[in-house]
Amino acid sequence: MASTTFSGPVTSTNGFIGNLVGNIVGSIAGTVTTTHAETVAINATGTATAAQVATGYITSTSAAITNITLPTGTLLGAALGAVKGTVFDFFVDNTGGVASVNLVPSTNAIVSGAGVTTAGSFGDFTFAPGATGLGRVTVMFSSPTAYVYTRTA
């Protein structure tokens, strides 16, 4: 059924095989495995573009401390087609680096309440180099142009 288009609800009794591309609305039961066909390397201090964050996977192998300022709420919201309630996860991978990577907030990109009250875990946006330098950040949009973010792994 390559390139098949459906309208209305679709039910599968045997599951789906292959890749799901695009937005999924509704419930997903079972195991979900996420892979990233595209990753982006940010190896110097600067502002990440919305397109870079939208890949879902940022790597760094820098020998110097790297401060990555997140894109504004307006830019990231537009790149993701976000509306109020949109949730997006991205990963920061500093396992090949030798210095820390830090995420820095920007306009309408705010550390969540959990991140503020538990800065040592949900609010720890410093990714150490080496084996423990991998983390997931969850972005939650309160409008198409504003988001809060939390470290969730």
Short mmCIF file of N, CA and C in Angstrom, two decimals:
data_model
loop_
_atom_site.label_atom_id
_atom_site.label_comp_id
_atom_site.label_asym_id
_atom_site.label_seq_id
_atom_site.Cartn_x
_atom_site.Cartn_y
_atom_site.Cartn_z
N MET A 1 0.82 -1.18 0.00
CA MET A 1 0.00 0.00 0.00
C MET A 1 0.87 1.25 0.00
N ALA A 2 1.93 1.24 -0.72
CA ALA A 2 2.80 2.41 -0.79
C ALA A 2 2.02 3.60 -1.33
N SER A 3 2.25 4.74 -0.76
CA SER A 3 1.63 6.00 -1.19
C SER A 3 0.11 5.94 -1.17
N THR A 4 -0.44 5.28 -0.19
CA THR A 4 -1.88 5.19 -0.05
C THR A 4 -2.38 6.32 0.83
N THR A 5 -3.46 6.94 0.44
CA THR A 5 -4.05 8.03 1.21
C THR A 5 -5.39 7.56 1.77
N PHE A 6 -5.61 7.83 3.05
CA PHE A 6 -6.86 7.47 3.70
C PHE A 6 -7.56 8.74 4.16
N SER A 7 -8.87 8.68 4.21
CA SER A 7 -9.61 9.76 4.85
C SER A 7 -10.47 9.12 5.91
N GLY A 8 -10.57 9.79 7.03
CA GLY A 8 -11.34 9.23 8.14
C GLY A 8 -10.47 8.35 9.01
N PRO A 9 -11.03 7.75 10.05
CA PRO A 9 -10.25 6.91 10.97
C PRO A 9 -9.75 5.64 10.28
N VAL A 10 -8.55 5.21 10.67
CA VAL A 10 -7.97 3.97 10.14
C VAL A 10 -7.65 3.09 11.34
N THR A 11 -8.03 1.84 11.28
CA THR A 11 -7.75 0.90 12.36
C THR A 11 -6.94 -0.25 11.78
N SER A 12 -5.89 -0.64 12.50
CA SER A 12 -5.09 -1.79 12.10
C SER A 12 -5.19 -2.84 13.19
N THR A 13 -5.50 -4.07 12.82
CA THR A 13 -5.56 -5.15 13.81
C THR A 13 -4.20 -5.82 13.98
N ASN A 14 -3.28 -5.58 13.06
CA ASN A 14 -1.97 -6.23 13.12
C ASN A 14 -0.82 -5.25 13.27
N GLY A 15 -1.09 -3.97 13.49
CA GLY A 15 -0.03 -2.98 13.66
C GLY A 15 0.46 -2.43 12.35
N PHE A 16 1.41 -1.54 12.45
CA PHE A 16 2.00 -0.91 11.28
C PHE A 16 3.47 -1.29 11.21
N ILE A 17 3.97 -1.50 10.03
CA ILE A 17 5.38 -1.80 9.83
C ILE A 17 5.97 -0.69 8.98
N GLY A 18 7.10 -0.20 9.38
CA GLY A 18 7.75 0.86 8.62
C GLY A 18 7.78 2.15 9.40
N ASN A 19 7.91 3.24 8.70
CA ASN A 19 8.06 4.55 9.33
C ASN A 19 6.77 5.34 9.24
N LEU A 20 6.42 5.98 10.33
CA LEU A 20 5.33 6.94 10.33
C LEU A 20 5.95 8.32 10.25
N VAL A 21 5.56 9.09 9.28
CA VAL A 21 6.12 10.42 9.09
C VAL A 21 5.00 11.43 9.20
N GLY A 22 5.25 12.50 9.93
CA GLY A 22 4.24 13.54 10.06
C GLY A 22 3.66 13.57 11.46
N ASN A 23 2.56 14.24 11.61
CA ASN A 23 1.92 14.38 12.91
C ASN A 23 0.97 13.22 13.17
N ILE A 24 0.99 12.73 14.39
CA ILE A 24 0.09 11.67 14.80
C ILE A 24 -0.85 12.28 15.83
N VAL A 25 -2.12 12.20 15.57
CA VAL A 25 -3.12 12.75 16.48
C VAL A 25 -3.91 11.59 17.04
N GLY A 26 -4.05 11.54 18.35
CA GLY A 26 -4.81 10.47 18.97
C GLY A 26 -3.95 9.69 19.94
N SER A 27 -4.28 8.47 20.18
CA SER A 27 -3.59 7.63 21.16
C SER A 27 -2.72 6.61 20.45
N ILE A 28 -1.61 6.28 21.11
CA ILE A 28 -0.73 5.24 20.61
C ILE A 28 -0.57 4.23 21.73
N ALA A 29 -0.88 2.97 21.46
CA ALA A 29 -0.73 1.91 22.44
C ALA A 29 0.47 1.06 22.03
N GLY A 30 1.20 0.59 23.00
CA GLY A 30 2.35 -0.26 22.71
C GLY A 30 3.65 0.51 22.82
N THR A 31 4.68 -0.03 22.23
CA THR A 31 6.01 0.54 22.29
C THR A 31 6.24 1.48 21.11
N VAL A 32 6.79 2.64 21.40
CA VAL A 32 7.12 3.58 20.34
C VAL A 32 8.63 3.80 20.37
N THR A 33 9.26 3.57 19.25
CA THR A 33 10.70 3.79 19.12
C THR A 33 10.91 4.97 18.20
N THR A 34 11.71 5.92 18.65
CA THR A 34 11.96 7.12 17.86
C THR A 34 13.39 7.07 17.34
N THR A 35 13.55 7.27 16.05
CA THR A 35 14.88 7.42 15.47
C THR A 35 14.93 8.76 14.77
N HIS A 36 16.12 9.26 14.58
CA HIS A 36 16.30 10.57 13.96
C HIS A 36 17.12 10.40 12.69
N ALA A 37 16.43 10.55 11.56
CA ALA A 37 17.10 10.41 10.27
C ALA A 37 18.12 11.51 10.07
N GLU A 38 17.89 12.64 10.70
CA GLU A 38 18.79 13.79 10.54
C GLU A 38 19.21 14.26 11.93
N THR A 39 20.49 14.55 12.08
CA THR A 39 20.99 15.17 13.30
C THR A 39 21.75 16.43 12.88
N VAL A 40 21.98 17.30 13.84
CA VAL A 40 22.72 18.51 13.53
C VAL A 40 23.81 18.69 14.58
N ALA A 41 25.00 19.07 14.13
CA ALA A 41 26.12 19.33 15.05
C ALA A 41 26.20 20.82 15.34
N ILE A 42 26.26 21.14 16.63
CA ILE A 42 26.50 22.51 17.07
C ILE A 42 27.72 22.45 17.97
N ASN A 43 28.84 22.92 17.46
CA ASN A 43 30.12 22.79 18.16
C ASN A 43 30.71 24.11 18.61
N ALA A 44 29.92 25.18 18.56
CA ALA A 44 30.39 26.48 19.01
C ALA A 44 29.23 27.23 19.64
N THR A 45 29.53 28.11 20.58
CA THR A 45 28.51 28.91 21.23
C THR A 45 27.76 29.75 20.21
N GLY A 46 26.43 29.77 20.33
CA GLY A 46 25.59 30.56 19.43
C GLY A 46 24.14 30.20 19.62
N THR A 47 23.30 30.74 18.76
CA THR A 47 21.87 30.47 18.81
C THR A 47 21.53 29.36 17.82
N ALA A 48 20.86 28.33 18.32
CA ALA A 48 20.39 27.26 17.44
C ALA A 48 19.24 27.78 16.60
N THR A 49 19.22 27.41 15.34
CA THR A 49 18.09 27.79 14.51
C THR A 49 16.90 26.88 14.84
N ALA A 50 15.72 27.34 14.49
CA ALA A 50 14.54 26.51 14.70
C ALA A 50 14.65 25.21 13.90
N ALA A 51 15.20 25.28 12.71
CA ALA A 51 15.37 24.08 11.89
C ALA A 51 16.31 23.08 12.55
N GLN A 52 17.37 23.58 13.20
CA GLN A 52 18.29 22.68 13.89
C GLN A 52 17.60 21.96 15.04
N VAL A 53 16.86 22.68 15.85
CA VAL A 53 16.16 22.06 16.97
C VAL A 53 15.08 21.11 16.45
N ALA A 54 14.40 21.48 15.38
CA ALA A 54 13.32 20.66 14.82
C ALA A 54 13.80 19.30 14.32
N THR A 55 15.12 19.13 14.07
CA THR A 55 15.61 17.80 13.69
C THR A 55 15.40 16.81 14.82
N GLY A 56 15.34 17.32 16.05
CA GLY A 56 15.13 16.46 17.21
C GLY A 56 16.39 15.90 17.81
N TYR A 57 17.57 16.19 17.21
CA TYR A 57 18.80 15.59 17.73
C TYR A 57 19.98 16.52 17.47
N ILE A 58 20.53 17.08 18.54
CA ILE A 58 21.67 17.98 18.44
C ILE A 58 22.89 17.28 19.03
N THR A 59 23.98 17.24 18.29
CA THR A 59 25.23 16.67 18.79
C THR A 59 26.24 17.78 19.00
N SER A 60 27.22 17.51 19.85
CA SER A 60 28.35 18.42 20.02
C SER A 60 29.58 17.61 20.35
N THR A 61 30.68 17.95 19.71
CA THR A 61 31.96 17.30 19.97
C THR A 61 33.03 18.34 20.26
N SER A 62 32.60 19.46 20.80
CA SER A 62 33.49 20.59 21.02
C SER A 62 34.48 20.34 22.15
N ALA A 63 35.66 20.93 22.00
CA ALA A 63 36.66 20.90 23.06
C ALA A 63 36.49 22.08 24.00
N ALA A 64 35.62 23.02 23.66
CA ALA A 64 35.36 24.20 24.49
C ALA A 64 33.92 24.16 24.98
N ILE A 65 33.65 24.79 26.12
CA ILE A 65 32.28 24.89 26.62
C ILE A 65 31.42 25.54 25.53
N THR A 66 30.27 24.93 25.27
CA THR A 66 29.38 25.40 24.21
C THR A 66 28.05 25.80 24.83
N ASN A 67 27.68 27.07 24.66
CA ASN A 67 26.38 27.57 25.13
C ASN A 67 25.46 27.69 23.92
N ILE A 68 24.38 26.91 23.92
CA ILE A 68 23.43 26.91 22.81
C ILE A 68 22.18 27.65 23.27
N THR A 69 21.95 28.83 22.69
CA THR A 69 20.72 29.57 22.98
C THR A 69 19.61 28.99 22.13
N LEU A 70 18.50 28.69 22.77
CA LEU A 70 17.36 28.12 22.05
C LEU A 70 16.71 29.17 21.17
N PRO A 71 16.05 28.74 20.09
CA PRO A 71 15.35 29.71 19.22
C PRO A 71 14.16 30.32 19.96
N THR A 72 13.74 31.47 19.51
CA THR A 72 12.58 32.12 20.11
C THR A 72 11.34 31.24 19.97
N GLY A 73 10.35 31.52 20.80
CA GLY A 73 9.09 30.79 20.70
C GLY A 73 8.45 30.95 19.34
N THR A 74 8.52 32.15 18.79
CA THR A 74 7.92 32.41 17.47
C THR A 74 8.58 31.56 16.40
N LEU A 75 9.91 31.52 16.39
CA LEU A 75 10.62 30.78 15.34
C LEU A 75 10.43 29.27 15.47
N LEU A 76 10.56 28.75 16.69
CA LEU A 76 10.40 27.30 16.85
C LEU A 76 8.94 26.90 16.63
N GLY A 77 8.02 27.71 17.10
CA GLY A 77 6.61 27.42 16.88
C GLY A 77 6.26 27.33 15.40
N ALA A 78 6.80 28.27 14.61
CA ALA A 78 6.55 28.26 13.17
C ALA A 78 7.18 27.03 12.51
N ALA A 79 8.40 26.67 12.92
CA ALA A 79 9.08 25.52 12.32
C ALA A 79 8.34 24.21 12.60
N LEU A 80 7.71 24.12 13.76
CA LEU A 80 7.02 22.89 14.15
C LEU A 80 5.53 22.91 13.82
N GLY A 81 5.02 24.07 13.39
CA GLY A 81 3.57 24.20 13.19
C GLY A 81 2.83 24.08 14.51
N ALA A 82 3.42 24.64 15.56
CA ALA A 82 2.89 24.47 16.91
C ALA A 82 1.61 25.26 17.16
N VAL A 83 0.79 24.71 18.02
CA VAL A 83 -0.39 25.38 18.56
C VAL A 83 -0.35 25.15 20.07
N LYS A 84 -1.23 25.80 20.79
CA LYS A 84 -1.30 25.58 22.23
C LYS A 84 -1.49 24.08 22.49
N GLY A 85 -0.63 23.52 23.34
CA GLY A 85 -0.71 22.10 23.66
C GLY A 85 0.26 21.22 22.89
N THR A 86 0.94 21.76 21.90
CA THR A 86 1.93 20.98 21.16
C THR A 86 3.08 20.60 22.10
N VAL A 87 3.49 19.34 22.04
CA VAL A 87 4.63 18.84 22.83
C VAL A 87 5.65 18.27 21.86
N PHE A 88 6.92 18.61 22.07
CA PHE A 88 7.99 18.19 21.18
C PHE A 88 9.21 17.82 22.02
N ASP A 89 9.82 16.69 21.74
CA ASP A 89 11.05 16.29 22.42
C ASP A 89 12.23 16.42 21.49
N PHE A 90 13.35 16.88 22.04
CA PHE A 90 14.60 16.82 21.28
C PHE A 90 15.70 16.34 22.22
N PHE A 91 16.78 15.86 21.62
CA PHE A 91 17.87 15.28 22.37
C PHE A 91 19.14 16.10 22.18
N VAL A 92 19.93 16.17 23.23
CA VAL A 92 21.25 16.79 23.17
C VAL A 92 22.25 15.68 23.47
N ASP A 93 23.18 15.46 22.54
CA ASP A 93 24.15 14.38 22.65
C ASP A 93 25.55 14.97 22.70
N ASN A 94 26.13 14.96 23.90
CA ASN A 94 27.49 15.46 24.10
C ASN A 94 28.42 14.31 24.46
N THR A 95 28.07 13.09 24.06
CA THR A 95 28.89 11.94 24.41
C THR A 95 30.24 11.95 23.70
N GLY A 96 30.36 12.70 22.61
CA GLY A 96 31.64 12.79 21.90
C GLY A 96 32.41 14.06 22.22
N GLY A 97 31.88 14.88 23.12
CA GLY A 97 32.54 16.13 23.47
C GLY A 97 33.52 15.97 24.61
N VAL A 98 34.32 17.00 24.83
CA VAL A 98 35.25 16.99 25.96
C VAL A 98 35.01 18.18 26.88
N ALA A 99 33.98 18.98 26.59
CA ALA A 99 33.59 20.09 27.45
C ALA A 99 32.06 20.13 27.50
N SER A 100 31.52 20.80 28.49
CA SER A 100 30.08 20.85 28.70
C SER A 100 29.34 21.61 27.61
N VAL A 101 28.08 21.22 27.41
CA VAL A 101 27.14 21.93 26.55
C VAL A 101 26.03 22.45 27.45
N ASN A 102 25.68 23.72 27.31
CA ASN A 102 24.64 24.35 28.11
C ASN A 102 23.54 24.88 27.22
N LEU A 103 22.27 24.62 27.58
CA LEU A 103 21.15 25.24 26.89
C LEU A 103 20.79 26.53 27.59
N VAL A 104 20.53 27.57 26.79
CA VAL A 104 20.25 28.90 27.31
C VAL A 104 18.87 29.34 26.79
N PRO A 105 18.00 29.87 27.67
CA PRO A 105 16.68 30.31 27.22
C PRO A 105 16.76 31.55 26.34
N SER A 106 15.67 31.82 25.62
CA SER A 106 15.58 33.02 24.79
C SER A 106 14.17 33.59 24.91
N THR A 107 13.83 34.53 24.06
CA THR A 107 12.51 35.16 24.09
C THR A 107 11.40 34.12 23.90
N ASN A 108 10.49 34.08 24.85
CA ASN A 108 9.36 33.15 24.83
C ASN A 108 9.79 31.69 24.84
N ALA A 109 10.98 31.43 25.35
CA ALA A 109 11.47 30.07 25.61
C ALA A 109 11.87 30.06 27.08
N ILE A 110 11.04 29.48 27.92
CA ILE A 110 11.15 29.65 29.36
C ILE A 110 11.34 28.29 30.02
N VAL A 111 12.21 28.23 31.03
CA VAL A 111 12.38 27.01 31.81
C VAL A 111 11.08 26.75 32.56
N SER A 112 10.59 25.52 32.51
CA SER A 112 9.32 25.16 33.15
C SER A 112 9.39 25.32 34.66
N GLY A 113 8.22 25.31 35.29
CA GLY A 113 8.16 25.37 36.75
C GLY A 113 8.92 24.23 37.39
N ALA A 114 8.80 23.03 36.84
CA ALA A 114 9.54 21.88 37.37
C ALA A 114 11.04 22.11 37.24
N GLY A 115 11.44 22.74 36.15
CA GLY A 115 12.85 23.03 35.95
C GLY A 115 13.39 24.04 36.94
N VAL A 116 12.54 25.00 37.31
CA VAL A 116 12.95 26.03 38.27
C VAL A 116 13.02 25.46 39.68
N THR A 117 12.01 24.67 40.07
CA THR A 117 11.96 24.18 41.45
C THR A 117 12.87 22.98 41.70
N THR A 118 13.23 22.26 40.66
CA THR A 118 14.15 21.12 40.81
C THR A 118 15.30 21.28 39.83
N ALA A 119 16.06 22.33 40.04
CA ALA A 119 17.13 22.70 39.11
C ALA A 119 18.17 21.60 38.94
N GLY A 120 18.32 20.73 39.94
CA GLY A 120 19.31 19.67 39.85
C GLY A 120 18.91 18.52 38.96
N SER A 121 17.67 18.49 38.51
CA SER A 121 17.24 17.40 37.63
C SER A 121 16.49 17.96 36.43
N PHE A 122 15.22 18.32 36.59
CA PHE A 122 14.42 18.83 35.48
C PHE A 122 14.97 20.14 34.92
N GLY A 123 15.71 20.87 35.73
CA GLY A 123 16.26 22.15 35.29
C GLY A 123 17.75 22.11 35.01
N ASP A 124 18.32 20.91 34.93
CA ASP A 124 19.75 20.79 34.65
C ASP A 124 19.98 20.79 33.14
N PHE A 125 20.33 21.95 32.63
CA PHE A 125 20.53 22.09 31.19
C PHE A 125 22.01 22.16 30.82
N THR A 126 22.83 21.57 31.70
CA THR A 126 24.25 21.38 31.40
C THR A 126 24.45 19.91 31.09
N PHE A 127 24.93 19.64 29.90
CA PHE A 127 25.16 18.26 29.45
C PHE A 127 26.66 18.00 29.52
N ALA A 128 27.04 17.15 30.46
CA ALA A 128 28.45 16.85 30.67
C ALA A 128 29.01 16.09 29.48
N PRO A 129 30.31 16.20 29.25
CA PRO A 129 30.90 15.41 28.16
C PRO A 129 31.01 13.95 28.55
N GLY A 130 31.07 13.09 27.57
CA GLY A 130 31.30 11.67 27.81
C GLY A 130 30.02 10.85 27.89
N ALA A 131 30.12 9.70 28.50
CA ALA A 131 29.06 8.69 28.49
C ALA A 131 27.73 9.18 29.06
N THR A 132 27.76 10.11 30.02
CA THR A 132 26.51 10.59 30.62
C THR A 132 25.99 11.86 29.95
N GLY A 133 26.58 12.27 28.86
CA GLY A 133 26.24 13.54 28.23
C GLY A 133 25.11 13.48 27.23
N LEU A 134 24.13 12.64 27.47
CA LEU A 134 22.98 12.53 26.58
C LEU A 134 21.72 12.83 27.38
N GLY A 135 20.86 13.69 26.85
CA GLY A 135 19.63 14.03 27.56
C GLY A 135 18.50 14.38 26.63
N ARG A 136 17.28 14.25 27.14
CA ARG A 136 16.08 14.60 26.39
C ARG A 136 15.48 15.87 26.99
N VAL A 137 15.06 16.76 26.12
CA VAL A 137 14.40 18.00 26.54
C VAL A 137 13.00 17.99 25.96
N THR A 138 12.01 18.21 26.80
CA THR A 138 10.62 18.27 26.36
C THR A 138 10.19 19.72 26.29
N VAL A 139 9.65 20.10 25.14
CA VAL A 139 9.16 21.46 24.89
C VAL A 139 7.64 21.40 24.87
N MET A 140 6.99 22.31 25.60
CA MET A 140 5.53 22.35 25.66
C MET A 140 5.08 23.76 25.30
N PHE A 141 4.26 23.87 24.26
CA PHE A 141 3.83 25.19 23.78
C PHE A 141 2.57 25.64 24.50
N SER A 142 2.59 26.88 25.01
CA SER A 142 1.41 27.49 25.62
C SER A 142 0.65 28.32 24.59
N SER A 143 1.27 28.56 23.46
CA SER A 143 0.66 29.26 22.31
C SER A 143 1.54 28.95 21.11
N PRO A 144 1.17 29.37 19.92
CA PRO A 144 2.04 29.12 18.76
C PRO A 144 3.39 29.83 18.84
N THR A 145 3.53 30.78 19.76
CA THR A 145 4.75 31.59 19.81
C THR A 145 5.47 31.56 21.16
N ALA A 146 5.08 30.67 22.06
CA ALA A 146 5.73 30.62 23.37
C ALA A 146 5.78 29.19 23.88
N TYR A 147 6.91 28.84 24.51
CA TYR A 147 7.04 27.49 25.04
C TYR A 147 7.82 27.48 26.35
N VAL A 148 7.57 26.43 27.11
CA VAL A 148 8.38 26.13 28.29
C VAL A 148 9.12 24.83 27.97
N TYR A 149 10.27 24.64 28.63
CA TYR A 149 11.02 23.40 28.38
C TYR A 149 11.55 22.84 29.69
N THR A 150 11.68 21.52 29.68
CA THR A 150 12.09 20.76 30.86
C THR A 150 13.02 19.64 30.41
N ARG A 151 14.04 19.37 31.20
CA ARG A 151 14.87 18.20 30.91
C ARG A 151 14.13 16.99 31.47
N THR A 152 13.84 16.03 30.62
CA THR A 152 13.05 14.87 31.03
C THR A 152 13.83 13.56 31.01
N ALA A 153 15.08 13.61 30.68
CA ALA A 153 15.93 12.41 30.78
C ALA A 153 17.38 12.86 30.74
#
